[in-house]
Short mmCIF file of C-alpha atoms in Angstrom, two decimals:
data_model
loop_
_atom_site.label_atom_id
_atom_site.label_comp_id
_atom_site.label_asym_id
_atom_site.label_seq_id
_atom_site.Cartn_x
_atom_site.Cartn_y
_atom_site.Cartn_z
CA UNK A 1 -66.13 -91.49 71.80
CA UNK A 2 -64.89 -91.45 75.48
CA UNK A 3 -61.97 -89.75 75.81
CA UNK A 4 -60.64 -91.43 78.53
CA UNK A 5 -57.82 -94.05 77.34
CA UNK A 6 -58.63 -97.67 79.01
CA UNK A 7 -55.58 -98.35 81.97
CA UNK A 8 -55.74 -99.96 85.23
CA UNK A 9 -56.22 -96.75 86.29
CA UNK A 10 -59.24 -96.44 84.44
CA UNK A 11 -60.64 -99.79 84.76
CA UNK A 12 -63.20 -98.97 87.23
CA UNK A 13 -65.13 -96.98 84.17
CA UNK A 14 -65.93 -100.46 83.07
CA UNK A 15 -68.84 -102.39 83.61
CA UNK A 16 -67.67 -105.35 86.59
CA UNK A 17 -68.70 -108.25 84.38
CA UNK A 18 -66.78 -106.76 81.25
CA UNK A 19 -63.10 -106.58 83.76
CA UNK A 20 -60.65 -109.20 83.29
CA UNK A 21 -61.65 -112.25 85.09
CA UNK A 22 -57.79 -112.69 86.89
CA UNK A 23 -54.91 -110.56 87.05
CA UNK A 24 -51.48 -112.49 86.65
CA UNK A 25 -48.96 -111.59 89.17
CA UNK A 26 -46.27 -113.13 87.56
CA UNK A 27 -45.13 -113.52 83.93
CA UNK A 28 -44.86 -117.86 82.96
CA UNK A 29 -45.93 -117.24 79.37
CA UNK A 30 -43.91 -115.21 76.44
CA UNK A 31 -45.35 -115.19 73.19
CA UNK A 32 -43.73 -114.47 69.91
CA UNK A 33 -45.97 -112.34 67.40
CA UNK A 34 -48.66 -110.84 69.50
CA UNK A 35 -51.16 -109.89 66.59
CA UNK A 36 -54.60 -109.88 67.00
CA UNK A 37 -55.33 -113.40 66.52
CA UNK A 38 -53.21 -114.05 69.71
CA UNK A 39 -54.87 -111.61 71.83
CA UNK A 40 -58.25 -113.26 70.83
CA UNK A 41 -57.13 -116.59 71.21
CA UNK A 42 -54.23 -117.93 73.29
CA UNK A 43 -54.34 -114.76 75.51
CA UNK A 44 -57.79 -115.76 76.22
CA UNK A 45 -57.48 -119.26 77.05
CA UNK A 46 -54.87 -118.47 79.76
CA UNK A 47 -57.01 -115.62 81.39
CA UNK A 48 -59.40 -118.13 81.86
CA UNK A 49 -56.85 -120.93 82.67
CA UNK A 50 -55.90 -118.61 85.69
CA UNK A 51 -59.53 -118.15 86.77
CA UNK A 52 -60.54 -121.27 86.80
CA UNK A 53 -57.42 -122.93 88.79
CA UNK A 54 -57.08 -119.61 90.80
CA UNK A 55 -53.66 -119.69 89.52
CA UNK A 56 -52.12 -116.07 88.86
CA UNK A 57 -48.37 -116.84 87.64
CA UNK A 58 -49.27 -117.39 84.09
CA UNK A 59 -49.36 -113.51 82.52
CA UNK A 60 -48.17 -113.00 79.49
CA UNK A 61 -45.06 -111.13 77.96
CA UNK A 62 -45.64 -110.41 74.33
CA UNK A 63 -42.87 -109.72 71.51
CA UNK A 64 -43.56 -108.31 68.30
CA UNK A 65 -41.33 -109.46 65.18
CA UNK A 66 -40.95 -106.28 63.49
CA UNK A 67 -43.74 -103.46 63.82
CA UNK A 68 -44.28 -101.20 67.20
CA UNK A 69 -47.68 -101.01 66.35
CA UNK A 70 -49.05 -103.54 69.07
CA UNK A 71 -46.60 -102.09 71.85
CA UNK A 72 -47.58 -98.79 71.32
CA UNK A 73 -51.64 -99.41 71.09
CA UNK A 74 -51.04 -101.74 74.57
CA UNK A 75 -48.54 -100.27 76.68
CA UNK A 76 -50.18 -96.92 77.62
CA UNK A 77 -53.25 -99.09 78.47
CA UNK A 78 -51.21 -100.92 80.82
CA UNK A 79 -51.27 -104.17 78.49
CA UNK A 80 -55.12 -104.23 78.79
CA UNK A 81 -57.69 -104.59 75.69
CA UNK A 82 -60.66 -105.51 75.08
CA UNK A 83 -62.62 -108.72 72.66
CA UNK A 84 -65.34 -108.54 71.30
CA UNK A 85 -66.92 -111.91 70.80
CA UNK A 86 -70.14 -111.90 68.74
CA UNK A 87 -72.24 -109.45 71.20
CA UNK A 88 -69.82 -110.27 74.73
CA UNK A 89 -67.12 -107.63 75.24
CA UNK A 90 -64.85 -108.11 77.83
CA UNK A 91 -61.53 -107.04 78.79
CA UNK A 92 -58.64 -109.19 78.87
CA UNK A 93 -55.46 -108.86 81.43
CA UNK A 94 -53.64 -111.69 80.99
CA UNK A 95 -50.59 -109.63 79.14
CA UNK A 96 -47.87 -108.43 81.59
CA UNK A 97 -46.11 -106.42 79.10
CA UNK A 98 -45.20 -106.08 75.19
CA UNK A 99 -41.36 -106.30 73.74
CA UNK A 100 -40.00 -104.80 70.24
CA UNK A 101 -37.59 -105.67 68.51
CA UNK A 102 -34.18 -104.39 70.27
CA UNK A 103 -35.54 -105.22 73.52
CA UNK A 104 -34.33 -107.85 75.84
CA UNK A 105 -36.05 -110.85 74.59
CA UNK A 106 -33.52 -113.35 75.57
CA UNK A 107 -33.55 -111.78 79.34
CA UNK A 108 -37.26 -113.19 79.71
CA UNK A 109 -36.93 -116.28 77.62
CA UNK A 110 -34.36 -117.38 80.18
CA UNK A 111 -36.03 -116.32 83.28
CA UNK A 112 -36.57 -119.16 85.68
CA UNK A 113 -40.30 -118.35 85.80
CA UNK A 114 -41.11 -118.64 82.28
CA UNK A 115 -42.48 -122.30 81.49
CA UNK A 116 -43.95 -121.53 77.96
CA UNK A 117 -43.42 -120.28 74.63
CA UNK A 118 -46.09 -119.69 72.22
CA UNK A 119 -45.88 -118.38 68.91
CA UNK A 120 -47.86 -116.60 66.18
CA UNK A 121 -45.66 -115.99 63.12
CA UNK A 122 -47.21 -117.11 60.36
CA UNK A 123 -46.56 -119.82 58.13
CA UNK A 124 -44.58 -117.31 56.28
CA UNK A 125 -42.19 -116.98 59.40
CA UNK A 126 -40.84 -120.47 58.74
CA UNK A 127 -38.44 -120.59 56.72
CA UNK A 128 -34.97 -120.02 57.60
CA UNK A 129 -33.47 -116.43 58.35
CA UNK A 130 -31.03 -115.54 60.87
CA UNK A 131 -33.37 -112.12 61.55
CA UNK A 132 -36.09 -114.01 62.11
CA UNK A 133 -38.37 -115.30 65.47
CA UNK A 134 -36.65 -118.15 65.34
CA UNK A 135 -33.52 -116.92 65.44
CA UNK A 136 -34.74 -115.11 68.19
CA UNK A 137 -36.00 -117.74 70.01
CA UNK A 138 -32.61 -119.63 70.11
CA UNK A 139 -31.10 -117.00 71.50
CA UNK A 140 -33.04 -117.29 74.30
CA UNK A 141 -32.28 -121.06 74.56
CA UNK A 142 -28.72 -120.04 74.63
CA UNK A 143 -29.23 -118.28 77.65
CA UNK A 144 -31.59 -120.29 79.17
CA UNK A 145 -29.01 -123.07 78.91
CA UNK A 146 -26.31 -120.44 80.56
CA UNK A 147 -28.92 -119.63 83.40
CA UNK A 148 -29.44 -123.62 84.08
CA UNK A 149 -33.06 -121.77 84.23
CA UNK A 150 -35.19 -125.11 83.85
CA UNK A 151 -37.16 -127.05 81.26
CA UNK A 152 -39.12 -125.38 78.74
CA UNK A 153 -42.27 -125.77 76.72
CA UNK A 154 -42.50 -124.38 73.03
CA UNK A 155 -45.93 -124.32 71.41
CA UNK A 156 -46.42 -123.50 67.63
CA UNK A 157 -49.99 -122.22 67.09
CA UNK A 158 -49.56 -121.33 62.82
CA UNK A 159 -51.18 -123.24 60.33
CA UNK A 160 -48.81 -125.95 59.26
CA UNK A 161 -49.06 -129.14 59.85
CA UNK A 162 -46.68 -131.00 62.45
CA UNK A 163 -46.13 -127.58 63.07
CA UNK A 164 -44.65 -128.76 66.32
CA UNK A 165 -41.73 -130.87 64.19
CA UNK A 166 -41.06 -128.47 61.85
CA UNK A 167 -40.40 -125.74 64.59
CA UNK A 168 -38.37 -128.15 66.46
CA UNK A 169 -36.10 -129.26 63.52
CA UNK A 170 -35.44 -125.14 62.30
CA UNK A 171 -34.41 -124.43 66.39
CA UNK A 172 -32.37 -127.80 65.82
CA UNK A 173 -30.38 -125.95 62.69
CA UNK A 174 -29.61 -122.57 64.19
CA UNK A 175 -28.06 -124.62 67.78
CA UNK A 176 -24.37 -125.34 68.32
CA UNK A 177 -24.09 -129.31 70.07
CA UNK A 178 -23.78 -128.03 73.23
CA UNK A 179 -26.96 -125.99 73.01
CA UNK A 180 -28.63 -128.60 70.85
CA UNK A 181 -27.98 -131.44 73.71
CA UNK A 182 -29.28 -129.39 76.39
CA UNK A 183 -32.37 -128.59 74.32
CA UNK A 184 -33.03 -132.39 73.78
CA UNK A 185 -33.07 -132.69 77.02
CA UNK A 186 -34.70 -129.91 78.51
CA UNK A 187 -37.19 -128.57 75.73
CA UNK A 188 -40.42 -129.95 74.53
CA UNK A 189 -42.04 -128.76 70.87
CA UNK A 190 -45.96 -129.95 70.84
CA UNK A 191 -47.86 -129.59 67.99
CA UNK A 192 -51.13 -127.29 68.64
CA UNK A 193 -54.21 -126.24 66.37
CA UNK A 194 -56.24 -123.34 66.99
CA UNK A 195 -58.57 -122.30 65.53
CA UNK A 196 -60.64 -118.95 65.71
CA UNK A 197 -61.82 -116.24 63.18
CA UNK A 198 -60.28 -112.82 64.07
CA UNK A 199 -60.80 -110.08 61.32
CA UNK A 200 -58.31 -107.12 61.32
CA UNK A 201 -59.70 -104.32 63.86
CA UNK A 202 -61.11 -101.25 62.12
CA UNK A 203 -61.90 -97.58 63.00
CA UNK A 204 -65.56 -98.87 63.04
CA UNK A 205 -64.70 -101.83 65.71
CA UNK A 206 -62.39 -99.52 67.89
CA UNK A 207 -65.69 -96.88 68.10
CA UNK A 208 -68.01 -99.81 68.69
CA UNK A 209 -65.33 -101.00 71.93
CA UNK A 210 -65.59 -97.46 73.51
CA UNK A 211 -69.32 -97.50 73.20
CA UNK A 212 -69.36 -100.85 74.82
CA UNK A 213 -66.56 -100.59 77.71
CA UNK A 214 -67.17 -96.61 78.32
CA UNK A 215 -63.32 -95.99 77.33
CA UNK A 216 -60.96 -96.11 74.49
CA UNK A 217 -59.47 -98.92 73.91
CA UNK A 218 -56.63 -98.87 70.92
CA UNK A 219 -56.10 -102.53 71.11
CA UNK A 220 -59.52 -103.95 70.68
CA UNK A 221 -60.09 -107.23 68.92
CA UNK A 222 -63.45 -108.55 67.14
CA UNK A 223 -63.70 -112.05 67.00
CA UNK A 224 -66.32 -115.00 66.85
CA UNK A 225 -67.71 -116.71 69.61
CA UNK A 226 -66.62 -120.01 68.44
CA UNK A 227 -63.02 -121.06 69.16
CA UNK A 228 -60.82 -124.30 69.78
CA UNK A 229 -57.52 -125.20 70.80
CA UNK A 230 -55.81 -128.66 70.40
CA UNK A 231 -52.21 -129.26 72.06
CA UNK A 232 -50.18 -132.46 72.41
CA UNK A 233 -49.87 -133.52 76.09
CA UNK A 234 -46.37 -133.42 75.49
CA UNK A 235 -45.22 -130.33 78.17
CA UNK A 236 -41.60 -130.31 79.62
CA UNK A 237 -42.84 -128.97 82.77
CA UNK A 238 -45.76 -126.46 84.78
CA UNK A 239 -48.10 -124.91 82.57
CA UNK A 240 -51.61 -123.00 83.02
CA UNK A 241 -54.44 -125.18 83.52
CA UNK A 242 -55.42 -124.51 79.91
CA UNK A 243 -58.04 -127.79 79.85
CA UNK A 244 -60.21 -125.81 82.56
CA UNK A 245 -60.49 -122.93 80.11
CA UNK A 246 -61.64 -125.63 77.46
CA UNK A 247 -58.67 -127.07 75.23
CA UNK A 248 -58.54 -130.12 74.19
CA UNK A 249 -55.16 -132.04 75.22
CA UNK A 250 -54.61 -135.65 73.14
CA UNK A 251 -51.63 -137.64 72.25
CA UNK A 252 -52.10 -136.69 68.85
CA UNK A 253 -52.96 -133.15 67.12
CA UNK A 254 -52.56 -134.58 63.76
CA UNK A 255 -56.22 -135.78 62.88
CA UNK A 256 -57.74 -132.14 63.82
CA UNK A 257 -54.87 -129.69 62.36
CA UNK A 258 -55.40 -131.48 59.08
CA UNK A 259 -58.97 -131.20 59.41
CA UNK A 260 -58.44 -127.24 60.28
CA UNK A 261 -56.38 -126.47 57.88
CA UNK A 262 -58.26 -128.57 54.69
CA UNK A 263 -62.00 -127.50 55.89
CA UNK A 264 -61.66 -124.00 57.14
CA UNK A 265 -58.23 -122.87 55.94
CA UNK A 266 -58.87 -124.57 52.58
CA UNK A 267 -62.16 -123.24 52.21
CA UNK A 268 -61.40 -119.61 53.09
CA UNK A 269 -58.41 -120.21 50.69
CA UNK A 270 -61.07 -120.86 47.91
CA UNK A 271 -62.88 -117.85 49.11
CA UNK A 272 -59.93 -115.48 49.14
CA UNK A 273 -59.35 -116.70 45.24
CA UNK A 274 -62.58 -117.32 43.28
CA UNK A 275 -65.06 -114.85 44.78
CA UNK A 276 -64.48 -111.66 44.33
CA UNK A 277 -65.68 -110.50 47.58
CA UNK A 278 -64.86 -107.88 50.01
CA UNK A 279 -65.67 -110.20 53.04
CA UNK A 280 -66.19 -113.44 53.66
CA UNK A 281 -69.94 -113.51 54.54
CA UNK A 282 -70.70 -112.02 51.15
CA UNK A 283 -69.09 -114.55 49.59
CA UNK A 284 -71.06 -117.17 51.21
CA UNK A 285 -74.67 -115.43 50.77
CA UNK A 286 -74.67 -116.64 47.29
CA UNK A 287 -75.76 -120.04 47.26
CA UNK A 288 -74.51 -121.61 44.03
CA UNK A 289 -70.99 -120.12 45.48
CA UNK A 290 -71.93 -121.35 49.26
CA UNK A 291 -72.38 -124.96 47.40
CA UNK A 292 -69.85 -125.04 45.61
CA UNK A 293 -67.90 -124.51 49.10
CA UNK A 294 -70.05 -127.88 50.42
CA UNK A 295 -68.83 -129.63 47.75
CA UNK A 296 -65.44 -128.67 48.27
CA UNK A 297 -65.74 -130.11 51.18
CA UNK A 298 -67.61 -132.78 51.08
CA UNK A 299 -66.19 -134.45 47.64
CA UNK A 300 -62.89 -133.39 47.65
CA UNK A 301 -61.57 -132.52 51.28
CA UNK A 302 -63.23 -134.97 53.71
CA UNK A 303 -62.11 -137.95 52.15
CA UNK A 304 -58.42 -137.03 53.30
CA UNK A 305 -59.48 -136.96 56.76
CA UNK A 306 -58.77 -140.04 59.38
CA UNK A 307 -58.58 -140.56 62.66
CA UNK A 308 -61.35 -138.43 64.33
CA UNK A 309 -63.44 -141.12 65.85
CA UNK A 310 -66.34 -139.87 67.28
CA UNK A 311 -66.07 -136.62 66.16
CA UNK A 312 -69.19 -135.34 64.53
CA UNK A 313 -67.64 -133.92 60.74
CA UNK A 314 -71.05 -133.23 59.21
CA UNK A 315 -71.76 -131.32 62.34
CA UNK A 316 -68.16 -129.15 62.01
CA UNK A 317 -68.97 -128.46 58.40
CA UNK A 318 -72.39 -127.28 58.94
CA UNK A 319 -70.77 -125.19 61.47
CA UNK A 320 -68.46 -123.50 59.40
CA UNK A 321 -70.87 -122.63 57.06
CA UNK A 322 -72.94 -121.12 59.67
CA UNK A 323 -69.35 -119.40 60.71
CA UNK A 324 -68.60 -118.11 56.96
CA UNK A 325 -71.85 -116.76 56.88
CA UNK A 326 -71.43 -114.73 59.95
CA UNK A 327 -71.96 -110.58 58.87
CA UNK A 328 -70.91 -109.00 62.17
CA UNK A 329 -67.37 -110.40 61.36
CA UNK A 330 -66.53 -108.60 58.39
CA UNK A 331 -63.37 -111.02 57.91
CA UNK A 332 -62.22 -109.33 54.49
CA UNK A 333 -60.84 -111.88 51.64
CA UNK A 334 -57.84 -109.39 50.90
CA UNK A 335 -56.69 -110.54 54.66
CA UNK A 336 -56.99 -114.43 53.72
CA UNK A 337 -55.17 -113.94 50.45
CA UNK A 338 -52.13 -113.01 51.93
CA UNK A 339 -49.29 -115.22 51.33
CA UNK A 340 -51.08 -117.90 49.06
CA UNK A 341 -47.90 -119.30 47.83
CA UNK A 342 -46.91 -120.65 51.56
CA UNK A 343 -50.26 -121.50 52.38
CA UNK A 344 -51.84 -124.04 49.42
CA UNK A 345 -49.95 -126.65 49.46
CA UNK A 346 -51.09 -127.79 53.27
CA UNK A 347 -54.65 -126.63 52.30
CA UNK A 348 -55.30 -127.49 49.21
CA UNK A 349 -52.53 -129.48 47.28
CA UNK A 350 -52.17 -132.26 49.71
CA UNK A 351 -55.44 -133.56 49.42
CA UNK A 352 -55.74 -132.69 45.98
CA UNK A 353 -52.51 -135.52 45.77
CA UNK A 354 -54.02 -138.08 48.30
CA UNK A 355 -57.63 -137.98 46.32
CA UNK A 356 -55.76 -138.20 42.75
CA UNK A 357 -53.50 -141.39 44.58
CA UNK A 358 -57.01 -142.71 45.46
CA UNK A 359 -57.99 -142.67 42.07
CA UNK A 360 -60.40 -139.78 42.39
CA UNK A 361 -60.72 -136.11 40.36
CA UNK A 362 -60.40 -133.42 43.03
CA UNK A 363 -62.49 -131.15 40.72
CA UNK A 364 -63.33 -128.79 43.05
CA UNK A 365 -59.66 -128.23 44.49
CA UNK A 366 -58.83 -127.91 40.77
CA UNK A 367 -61.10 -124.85 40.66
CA UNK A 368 -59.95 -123.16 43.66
CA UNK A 369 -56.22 -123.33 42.58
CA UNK A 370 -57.48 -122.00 39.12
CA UNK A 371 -58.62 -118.97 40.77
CA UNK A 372 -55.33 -118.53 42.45
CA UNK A 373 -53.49 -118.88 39.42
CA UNK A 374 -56.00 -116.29 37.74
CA UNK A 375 -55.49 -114.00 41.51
CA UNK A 376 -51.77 -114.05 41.18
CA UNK A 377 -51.97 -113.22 37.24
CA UNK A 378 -54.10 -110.07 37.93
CA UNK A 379 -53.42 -109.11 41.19
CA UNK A 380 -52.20 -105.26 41.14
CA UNK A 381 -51.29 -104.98 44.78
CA UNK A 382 -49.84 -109.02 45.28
CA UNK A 383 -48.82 -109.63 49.11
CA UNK A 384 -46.67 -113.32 48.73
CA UNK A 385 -42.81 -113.83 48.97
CA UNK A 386 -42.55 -115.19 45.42
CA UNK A 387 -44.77 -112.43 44.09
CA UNK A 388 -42.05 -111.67 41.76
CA UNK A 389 -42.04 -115.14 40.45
CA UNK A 390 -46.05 -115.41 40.40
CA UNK A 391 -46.53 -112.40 38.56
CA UNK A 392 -47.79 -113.59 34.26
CA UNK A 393 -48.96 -111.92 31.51
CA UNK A 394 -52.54 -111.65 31.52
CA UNK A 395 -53.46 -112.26 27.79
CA UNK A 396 -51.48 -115.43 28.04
CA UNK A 397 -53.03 -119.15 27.64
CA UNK A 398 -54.63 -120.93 30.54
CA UNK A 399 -52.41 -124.05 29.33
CA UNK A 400 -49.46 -121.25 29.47
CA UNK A 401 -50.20 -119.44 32.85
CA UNK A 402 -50.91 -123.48 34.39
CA UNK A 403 -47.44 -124.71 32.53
CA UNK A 404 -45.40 -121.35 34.40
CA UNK A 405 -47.25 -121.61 37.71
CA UNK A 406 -46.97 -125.78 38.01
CA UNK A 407 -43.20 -125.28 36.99
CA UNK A 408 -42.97 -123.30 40.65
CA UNK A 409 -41.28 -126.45 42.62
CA UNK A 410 -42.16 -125.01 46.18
CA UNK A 411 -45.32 -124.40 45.73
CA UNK A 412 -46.38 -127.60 43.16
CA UNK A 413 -43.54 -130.25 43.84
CA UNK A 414 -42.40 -132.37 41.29
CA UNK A 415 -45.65 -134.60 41.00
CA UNK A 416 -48.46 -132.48 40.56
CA UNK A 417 -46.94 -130.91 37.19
CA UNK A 418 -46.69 -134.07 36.04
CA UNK A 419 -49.83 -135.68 37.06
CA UNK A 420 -51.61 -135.39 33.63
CA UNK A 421 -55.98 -135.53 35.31
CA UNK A 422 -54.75 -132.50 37.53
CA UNK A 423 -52.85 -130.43 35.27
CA UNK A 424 -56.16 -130.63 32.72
CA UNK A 425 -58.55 -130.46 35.83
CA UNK A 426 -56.41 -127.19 36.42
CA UNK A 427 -56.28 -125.99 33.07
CA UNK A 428 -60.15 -126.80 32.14
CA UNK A 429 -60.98 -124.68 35.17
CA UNK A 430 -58.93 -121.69 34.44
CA UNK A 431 -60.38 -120.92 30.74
CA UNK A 432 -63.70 -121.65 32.30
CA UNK A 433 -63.46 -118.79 34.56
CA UNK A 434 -61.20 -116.51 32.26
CA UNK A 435 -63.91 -117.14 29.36
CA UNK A 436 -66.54 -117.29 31.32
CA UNK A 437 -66.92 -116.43 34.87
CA UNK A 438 -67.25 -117.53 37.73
CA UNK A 439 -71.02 -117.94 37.89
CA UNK A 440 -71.30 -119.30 34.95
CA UNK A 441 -68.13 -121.70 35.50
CA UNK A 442 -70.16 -122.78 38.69
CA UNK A 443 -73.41 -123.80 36.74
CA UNK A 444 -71.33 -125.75 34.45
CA UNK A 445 -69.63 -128.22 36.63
CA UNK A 446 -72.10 -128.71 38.64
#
């Protein structure tokens, strides 16, 4: 490995068509939660934004929630990394500079040049606490309001659906009326969906950037080349060109988030908790487990979807199979599994209610929510905020373990546990797999 650390100093070490394709000369972006996914995704899109228009005021300021880690892999590299998409690396320079916690966040948030907010945080990040990025991010309202700095634009990119709203209504219960009239009038919350696979970086990916680039790069990401991005044309005022770098603006995100999140995000939830794998790819290289995953989707998940006109479904499915199936990412299922409890209900449990309303069995949902309910029974190491609560007895009952986990109201509501075809769905599925399997559980329902 090269020991010469990638800076601007060092950039000229790299290849010319491997340098970023614009450098920002002013900061109009700050983005809350700059993980890897961001870097690969959002980060991305604005580089090429800028190139594109030949418009160099939209670098980005990052701020991490909790960890250093980020800001000390991208500062000494002068905010530059490198992606790795399939077999393009390149390196990115759209990030200005990286905040921790305890620096001045609000002091950008409010500056007159900032136009946009994105965030990262996980579906995990929204709920309510005063310590949290939204907290944060009203404090920098409050003195944006103070500064008379201007309209603002705040884009959710998590997984949840109307993620836009629900942002919008937790900023709403942290404001004082003064603050919350000037934010009615001067702040905008679309609703995005993005979508891209981006594995956590290893030792193994950082070695194969340094081989590629000619110097180290600490805050390498891998990614695929496929990746999307779907905003509401709903902006309070400038932002990058994002359209030339190929997102999709409409009047309505809703018809593609849902399809996101109950195709891909449900299916990699079924992954993460019926098979066993270390990555996703293996999972998928079986074929009576890579049908069961078409099924999934075709029987039980596609139904739910409306309002994509024109949009060729069969053709997105057949691409994320071709996506799953992918073994240079090496997207491991212990990453996906994170957090289950937060993340079923929009991928799974929704259209496991709107196919049971329609009068239909959502077998196949049933069987990936047995497998969570068998995950969070067994798990040693379990990563979830009600872990505590999720945590059984693993000689008990299927019926038992499905009676203590429906009883959960946040996760199952108060209609699922008492929706008789999916409890027994549920419950058939679960001694199926504890008895037997899941290979065998897979030959007999199909």
């Amino acid at each position: 490995m090269s020991p010469v650390r990638l800076s601007r100093a060092t950039l000229s070490r790299v290849a010319p068509d491997a340098r970023p394709l614009a450098e920002p000369r002013a900061t109009g972006v700050v983005h809350l939660g700059i993980g890897a996914f961001h870097r690969a995704h959002q980060a991305v899109y604005t580089e090429r934004a800028m190139a594109a228009a030949g418009d160099d005021r939209w670098g980005i300021c990052g701020a991490t929630q909790r960890s250093t880690d980020v800001a000390d892999r991208l500062r000494p590299q002068d905010c530059l990394y490198g992606v790795r998409a399939g077999d393009e690396a390149r390196v990115v320079g759209s990030v200005r500079e990286v905040l921790v916690p305890g620096d001045d966040l609000a002091a950008r948030l409010s500056a007159p040049e900032t136009a946009v907010v994105t965030l990262t945080v996980t579906e995990r990040a929204y709920r309510p606490d005063p310590r949290g990025a939204v907290a944060r991010l009203v404090a920098g309202l409050r003195a944006r309001a103070a500064a008379d700095a201007g309209p603002l634009t705040v884009i959710s990119c998590d997984n949840l659906p109307g993620n836009g709203a629900i942002l919008a209504g937790l900023v709403a219960d942290l404001c004082e009326p003064p603050l919350l009239g000037w934010v009615e009038r001067n702040v905008t919350f679309p609703a995005s969906m993005v979508d891209r696979i981006v594995p956590a970086t290893t030792q193994a990916d950082l070695d194969d950037m340094a081989a590629r680039l000619g110097v180290v790069d600490l805050g390498a990401v891998v990614t695929e080349p496929f990746t999307q991005w779907v905003i509401e044309d709903r902006f309070a005022g400038d932002r990058p060109a994002w359209e030339r770098a190929g997102a999709l603006l409409v009047g309505d995100v809703r018809p593609y988030e849902r399809m996101k999140l109950r195709l891909l995000n449900g299916s990699h939830s079924a992954i993460a908790y019926l098979s066993g794998a270390e990555h996703v790819s293996e999972a998928v290289s079986d074929p009576a487990f890579a049908g069961y995953l078409r099924r999934l989707m075709d029987d039980d998940l596609s139904p739910t979807l409306e309002g994509l006109a024109g949009f060729d479904l069969a053709r997105y499915k057949e691409s994320l199979m071709v996506r799953f199936a992918n073994p240079g990412l090496r997207h491991r299922v212990s990453q996906i599994a994170v957090d289950g409890s937060q993340k079923l209900p929009q991928r799974l449990l929704d259209p496991a209610r709107e196919r049971l309303a329609a009068g239909y069995e959502p077998r196949w949902i049933a069987l990936a929510v047995a497998g969570w309910m068998r995950y969070v029974t067994t798990a040693r190491d379990l990563a979830d905020p009600l872990a505590e609560r999720l945590r059984g007895e693993e000689t008990a009952s299927a019926s038992a373990t499905v009676d203590r986990l429906l009883a959960i109201e946040e996760i199952f509501g108060t209609d699922l546990p008492d929706d008789p075809v999916f409890r027994e769905l549920v419950t058939d599925r679960l001694e199926r797999l504890t008895a037997d399997g899941l290979p065998a559980t897979l030959r007999a329902l199909v």
